[in-house]
């Protein structure tokens, strides 16, 4: 079975997927939700999705899909993101890319192309594809995608030198593991009272388990109702992580806790 990730060929997700699969094992999907669904439904052995960027923050589509579908996180892949501006010539009036990439280059675009129209498309590679078909369009994406008539008009255009994205490698629930240096959970407390969030975090602090990310997302039930995504520096094989989680499960007894799994981190270029 295949590994699915965001297409077409040449996305940053595709590059990250190279850490877990060879090119002939990779299949492309048009949206993050399609990738999570393919893994949850057993149509793919692995899925690779972006979760967080150092400039733009969380990829909310991923967070929401992970809260809704039962999949395991089995690895984290971190890759540097160095964007190029790719076009047939400097005579373009539209810049097309994935919303995350456009946001990561916002200051550059405001300074150098203040009059350009901005077009959000499904992935960076899709924006570059449009630039290849239409001389009035430039795409933002990895410079290796400058093939055919496309040139790299500018390199390293992200607003910070160190731009990096974390990706999760997803697998069907049966592949969930307690082994690994990090773990991720989604908690829906099903309650709202003063100090609730503090209560949810204290079990980790009490045992010296470092929290590496806390993110709240609307539950979708009603305004002001949230679920929380937690990443911790600790594996579920560790007694301290299990004990902290057991306390969290008690606090969330009117809601639910999803263990996404424990995993190791890999840096790839
Ligand atoms: O469009 C792509 O190339 C993707 O793989 C998506 C994505 C993202 O959603 O964050 C991945 C890495 C970069 O941060 C920009 C875009």
Tab-separated table of C-alpha atoms and ligand atoms in Angstrom:
chain	number	residue	atom	x	y	z
A	1	UNK	CA	0.000	0.000	0.000
A	2	UNK	CA	1.017	3.564	-0.674
A	3	UNK	CA	2.049	6.681	1.185
A	4	UNK	CA	-0.243	9.605	0.391
A	5	UNK	CA	0.669	13.278	0.559
A	6	UNK	CA	-0.235	16.674	-0.849
A	7	UNK	CA	0.255	16.922	-4.608
A	8	UNK	CA	1.067	17.457	-7.328
A	9	UNK	CA	4.695	16.300	-7.421
A	10	UNK	CA	7.151	18.878	-6.038
A	11	UNK	CA	5.315	20.063	-2.903
A	12	UNK	CA	7.213	20.386	0.354
A	13	UNK	CA	4.984	17.584	1.668
A	14	UNK	CA	6.266	15.420	-1.206
A	15	UNK	CA	9.849	16.204	-0.160
A	16	UNK	CA	9.059	15.325	3.471
A	17	UNK	CA	7.364	12.087	2.349
A	18	UNK	CA	10.711	11.118	0.789
A	19	UNK	CA	11.873	10.433	4.357
A	20	UNK	CA	9.440	7.522	4.678
A	21	UNK	CA	8.772	6.261	1.148
A	22	UNK	CA	10.382	5.969	-2.275
A	23	UNK	CA	8.915	8.014	-5.112
A	24	UNK	CA	7.095	5.038	-6.694
A	25	UNK	CA	5.325	4.371	-3.354
A	26	UNK	CA	3.972	7.954	-3.104
A	27	UNK	CA	0.485	8.917	-4.291
A	28	UNK	CA	-0.872	12.460	-4.299
A	29	UNK	CA	-4.077	13.915	-2.900
A	30	UNK	CA	-5.520	17.404	-3.398
A	31	UNK	CA	-6.181	18.255	0.257
A	32	UNK	CA	-4.988	17.434	3.756
A	33	UNK	CA	-8.422	16.120	4.649
A	34	UNK	CA	-8.225	13.637	1.739
A	35	UNK	CA	-4.862	12.399	3.073
A	36	UNK	CA	-6.155	11.892	6.630
A	37	UNK	CA	-9.299	10.196	5.291
A	38	UNK	CA	-7.248	7.836	3.084
A	39	UNK	CA	-5.204	6.683	6.111
A	40	UNK	CA	-8.209	6.482	8.475
A	41	UNK	CA	-10.214	4.480	5.903
A	42	UNK	CA	-7.342	2.009	5.367
A	43	UNK	CA	-6.773	3.110	1.743
A	44	UNK	CA	-3.157	4.147	2.436
A	45	UNK	CA	-0.431	2.707	4.665
A	46	UNK	CA	1.019	6.101	5.525
A	47	UNK	CA	0.098	9.774	5.108
A	48	UNK	CA	2.391	12.801	5.381
A	49	UNK	CA	0.798	16.105	6.411
A	50	UNK	CA	2.163	19.517	7.483
A	51	UNK	CA	1.328	20.362	11.100
A	52	UNK	CA	3.177	23.556	11.981
A	53	UNK	CA	5.429	26.191	10.420
A	54	UNK	CA	7.973	28.307	12.273
A	55	UNK	CA	6.702	31.578	10.739
A	56	UNK	CA	2.998	31.015	10.163
A	57	UNK	CA	2.127	28.612	12.988
A	58	UNK	CA	-0.321	25.738	12.943
A	59	UNK	CA	-1.818	24.180	9.846
A	60	UNK	CA	-5.365	24.271	11.164
A	61	UNK	CA	-6.755	21.946	8.476
A	62	UNK	CA	-4.445	19.224	9.823
A	63	UNK	CA	-5.327	19.875	13.475
A	64	UNK	CA	-9.042	19.682	12.726
A	65	UNK	CA	-8.733	16.492	10.672
A	66	UNK	CA	-6.696	14.840	13.470
A	67	UNK	CA	-9.434	15.694	15.965
A	68	UNK	CA	-12.119	14.173	13.733
A	69	UNK	CA	-10.562	11.002	12.340
A	70	UNK	CA	-8.865	8.136	14.177
A	71	UNK	CA	-5.294	7.893	12.899
A	72	UNK	CA	-1.908	7.362	14.573
A	73	UNK	CA	1.094	9.688	14.440
A	74	UNK	CA	4.150	7.453	13.973
A	75	UNK	CA	6.894	9.934	13.151
A	76	UNK	CA	7.666	13.641	12.939
A	77	UNK	CA	9.702	15.035	10.046
A	78	UNK	CA	11.099	18.583	10.172
A	79	UNK	CA	12.311	20.197	6.971
A	80	UNK	CA	13.730	23.653	6.189
A	81	UNK	CA	11.481	25.655	3.834
A	82	UNK	CA	13.320	27.894	1.372
A	83	UNK	CA	10.932	29.430	-1.122
A	84	UNK	CA	11.719	30.597	-4.640
A	85	UNK	CA	9.658	32.892	-6.870
A	86	UNK	CA	9.249	30.984	-10.135
A	87	UNK	CA	7.969	32.499	-13.390
A	88	UNK	CA	8.599	32.533	-17.138
A	89	UNK	CA	9.873	36.140	-16.926
A	90	UNK	CA	9.609	39.158	-14.611
A	91	UNK	CA	6.465	40.256	-16.502
A	92	UNK	CA	3.809	38.689	-14.237
A	93	UNK	CA	0.914	40.297	-12.423
A	94	UNK	CA	-0.312	37.407	-10.222
A	95	UNK	CA	1.470	35.355	-7.562
A	96	UNK	CA	-0.048	31.927	-6.903
A	97	UNK	CA	0.808	29.547	-4.064
A	98	UNK	CA	-0.448	27.669	-1.023
A	99	UNK	CA	-1.840	30.079	1.636
A	100	UNK	CA	0.883	28.978	4.118
A	101	UNK	CA	3.641	29.788	1.610
A	102	UNK	CA	2.027	33.140	0.668
A	103	UNK	CA	1.858	34.021	4.374
A	104	UNK	CA	5.506	33.014	4.916
A	105	UNK	CA	6.528	35.491	2.148
A	106	UNK	CA	4.071	38.281	2.985
A	107	UNK	CA	6.699	40.963	3.749
A	108	UNK	CA	8.737	40.087	0.649
A	109	UNK	CA	5.668	40.335	-1.607
A	110	UNK	CA	4.514	43.627	-0.032
A	111	UNK	CA	7.956	45.126	-0.561
A	112	UNK	CA	8.774	43.861	-4.064
A	113	UNK	CA	5.392	43.207	-5.720
A	114	UNK	CA	2.869	45.445	-3.906
A	115	UNK	CA	0.567	45.560	-6.961
A	116	UNK	CA	0.530	41.832	-7.756
A	117	UNK	CA	-2.728	39.911	-7.283
A	118	UNK	CA	-2.377	37.072	-4.794
A	119	UNK	CA	-4.004	33.754	-5.694
A	120	UNK	CA	-4.313	31.000	-3.080
A	121	UNK	CA	-4.146	27.508	-4.594
A	122	UNK	CA	-4.117	23.957	-3.167
A	123	UNK	CA	-0.306	23.609	-2.929
A	124	UNK	CA	2.952	25.340	-3.818
A	125	UNK	CA	3.508	22.880	-6.682
A	126	UNK	CA	0.044	23.736	-8.082
A	127	UNK	CA	1.008	27.453	-8.084
A	128	UNK	CA	4.255	26.663	-9.900
A	129	UNK	CA	2.314	24.517	-12.387
A	130	UNK	CA	0.053	27.521	-13.145
A	131	UNK	CA	3.167	29.692	-13.658
A	132	UNK	CA	4.443	27.143	-16.190
A	133	UNK	CA	1.182	27.375	-18.151
A	134	UNK	CA	0.595	31.140	-17.939
A	135	UNK	CA	3.315	33.838	-18.286
A	136	UNK	CA	1.199	36.321	-16.276
A	137	UNK	CA	1.516	34.086	-13.161
A	138	UNK	CA	4.467	33.536	-10.790
A	139	UNK	CA	4.458	30.653	-8.318
A	140	UNK	CA	6.077	30.395	-4.891
A	141	UNK	CA	7.596	26.979	-4.265
A	142	UNK	CA	10.766	24.945	-4.003
A	143	UNK	CA	13.323	26.165	-6.601
A	144	UNK	CA	13.834	22.585	-7.904
A	145	UNK	CA	10.403	22.977	-9.572
A	146	UNK	CA	11.822	25.518	-12.080
A	147	UNK	CA	11.717	23.234	-15.124
A	148	UNK	CA	10.827	23.959	-18.772
A	149	UNK	CA	10.211	27.684	-19.366
A	150	UNK	CA	10.300	28.546	-15.653
A	151	UNK	CA	13.116	30.544	-14.083
A	152	UNK	CA	13.930	31.263	-10.451
A	153	UNK	CA	13.241	35.027	-10.378
A	154	UNK	CA	14.275	35.258	-6.701
A	155	UNK	CA	15.495	32.714	-4.140
A	156	UNK	CA	15.119	32.534	-0.346
A	157	UNK	CA	12.127	34.891	-0.310
A	158	UNK	CA	10.630	33.681	3.008
A	159	UNK	CA	10.370	36.461	5.607
A	160	UNK	CA	12.772	34.780	8.066
A	161	UNK	CA	16.020	33.034	7.226
A	162	UNK	CA	15.152	30.065	9.371
A	163	UNK	CA	11.847	28.828	8.013
A	164	UNK	CA	10.928	25.248	8.858
A	165	UNK	CA	7.805	23.077	8.778
A	166	UNK	CA	6.971	20.067	10.938
A	167	UNK	CA	5.188	17.194	9.240
A	168	UNK	CA	3.407	14.260	10.870
A	169	UNK	CA	3.654	10.792	9.376
A	170	UNK	CA	0.227	9.186	9.873
A	171	UNK	CA	-0.679	5.509	9.983
A	172	UNK	CA	-3.854	3.485	10.661
A	173	UNK	CA	-4.746	3.227	14.402
A	174	UNK	CA	-3.330	-0.332	14.671
A	175	UNK	CA	0.165	1.078	14.053
A	176	UNK	CA	-0.055	3.426	17.068
A	177	UNK	CA	3.025	3.017	19.265
A	178	UNK	CA	4.019	3.914	22.828
A	179	UNK	CA	7.681	4.083	21.813
A	180	UNK	CA	9.296	7.384	20.906
A	181	UNK	CA	10.548	10.552	22.541
A	182	UNK	CA	7.459	12.703	21.888
A	183	UNK	CA	3.701	12.167	22.162
A	184	UNK	CA	0.637	14.034	20.908
A	185	UNK	CA	-2.908	14.163	22.274
A	186	UNK	CA	-6.158	15.912	21.481
A	187	UNK	CA	-8.299	16.728	24.522
A	188	UNK	CA	-11.938	17.770	24.457
A	189	UNK	CA	-12.698	18.514	28.126
A	190	UNK	CA	-16.486	18.785	27.668
A	191	UNK	CA	-16.440	21.377	30.469
A	192	UNK	CA	-15.721	25.080	30.992
A	193	UNK	CA	-14.766	26.527	34.377
A	194	UNK	CA	-12.043	28.819	35.764
A	195	UNK	CA	-8.684	27.056	35.851
A	196	UNK	CA	-9.670	24.164	33.548
A	197	UNK	CA	-6.747	24.648	31.154
A	198	UNK	CA	-4.346	24.992	34.096
A	199	UNK	CA	-5.709	21.719	35.515
A	200	UNK	CA	-5.153	19.977	32.175
A	201	UNK	CA	-1.521	21.098	31.999
A	202	UNK	CA	-0.495	20.647	35.636
A	203	UNK	CA	-0.251	16.819	35.486
A	204	UNK	CA	2.596	17.215	32.968
A	205	UNK	CA	4.317	20.034	34.917
A	206	UNK	CA	4.067	18.040	38.180
A	207	UNK	CA	6.019	15.171	36.601
A	208	UNK	CA	8.567	17.282	34.717
A	209	UNK	CA	7.120	16.396	31.297
A	210	UNK	CA	7.919	19.324	29.009
A	211	UNK	CA	5.033	20.593	26.854
A	212	UNK	CA	6.300	21.485	23.377
A	213	UNK	CA	3.006	22.806	21.972
A	214	UNK	CA	-0.457	23.710	23.210
A	215	UNK	CA	-3.009	24.798	20.642
A	216	UNK	CA	-6.694	25.432	21.096
A	217	UNK	CA	-9.148	24.911	18.246
A	218	UNK	CA	-12.865	25.595	18.179
A	219	UNK	CA	-14.812	22.381	18.794
A	220	UNK	CA	-17.384	23.460	16.207
A	221	UNK	CA	-20.164	22.853	18.786
A	222	UNK	CA	-20.710	26.484	19.758
A	223	UNK	CA	-18.769	29.749	20.103
A	224	UNK	CA	-16.254	29.597	22.985
A	225	UNK	CA	-16.139	25.757	23.092
A	226	UNK	CA	-12.610	24.437	22.513
A	227	UNK	CA	-10.514	21.352	22.173
A	228	UNK	CA	-6.791	21.334	22.918
A	229	UNK	CA	-3.900	19.828	20.968
A	230	UNK	CA	-0.953	18.925	23.220
A	231	UNK	CA	2.540	17.776	22.242
A	232	UNK	CA	4.872	16.640	25.015
A	233	UNK	CA	8.523	15.678	25.286
A	234	UNK	CA	7.844	12.216	26.655
A	235	UNK	CA	6.873	8.814	25.302
A	236	UNK	CA	3.767	6.873	26.302
A	237	UNK	CA	6.084	4.026	27.326
A	238	UNK	CA	7.172	6.241	30.241
A	239	UNK	CA	5.353	5.900	33.533
A	240	UNK	CA	5.303	9.700	34.068
A	241	UNK	CA	3.569	10.317	30.709
A	242	UNK	CA	1.011	7.551	31.372
A	243	UNK	CA	0.274	8.925	34.865
A	244	UNK	CA	-0.123	12.510	33.568
A	245	UNK	CA	-2.426	11.319	30.821
A	246	UNK	CA	-4.537	9.297	33.248
A	247	UNK	CA	-5.126	12.499	35.246
A	248	UNK	CA	-6.045	14.411	32.102
A	249	UNK	CA	-8.509	11.642	31.173
A	250	UNK	CA	-10.168	12.023	34.577
A	251	UNK	CA	-10.482	15.799	34.168
A	252	UNK	CA	-11.971	15.277	30.690
A	253	UNK	CA	-14.452	12.621	31.854
A	254	UNK	CA	-17.344	14.503	30.218
A	255	UNK	CA	-15.428	14.805	26.957
A	256	UNK	CA	-12.763	12.658	25.326
A	257	UNK	CA	-8.991	12.270	24.939
A	258	UNK	CA	-7.431	11.042	21.698
A	259	UNK	CA	-3.943	9.551	21.955
A	260	UNK	CA	-2.337	10.218	18.589
A	261	UNK	CA	0.723	8.208	19.607
A	262	UNK	CA	4.404	8.426	20.498
A	263	UNK	CA	7.049	8.987	17.859
A	264	UNK	CA	10.602	10.102	17.122
A	265	UNK	CA	11.673	13.225	15.272
A	266	UNK	CA	13.758	13.278	12.111
A	267	UNK	CA	15.299	16.302	10.384
A	268	UNK	CA	15.554	16.128	6.598
A	269	UNK	CA	16.650	18.664	3.984
B	1	LIG	O1	2.083	23.358	-0.667
B	1	LIG	C1	3.014	22.634	-0.276
B	1	LIG	O2	4.086	22.512	-0.879
B	1	LIG	C2	2.831	21.876	0.964
B	1	LIG	O3	3.406	20.822	1.109
B	1	LIG	C3	1.977	22.492	2.048
B	1	LIG	C4	2.774	23.395	2.995
B	1	LIG	C5	1.912	23.728	4.256
B	1	LIG	O4	0.709	23.535	4.281
B	1	LIG	O5	2.515	24.234	5.230
B	1	LIG	C6	3.980	22.683	3.464
B	1	LIG	C7	5.132	23.364	3.771
B	1	LIG	C8	5.243	24.829	3.643
B	1	LIG	O6	5.045	25.352	4.949
B	1	LIG	C9	4.202	25.390	2.747
B	1	LIG	C10	3.087	24.679	2.375
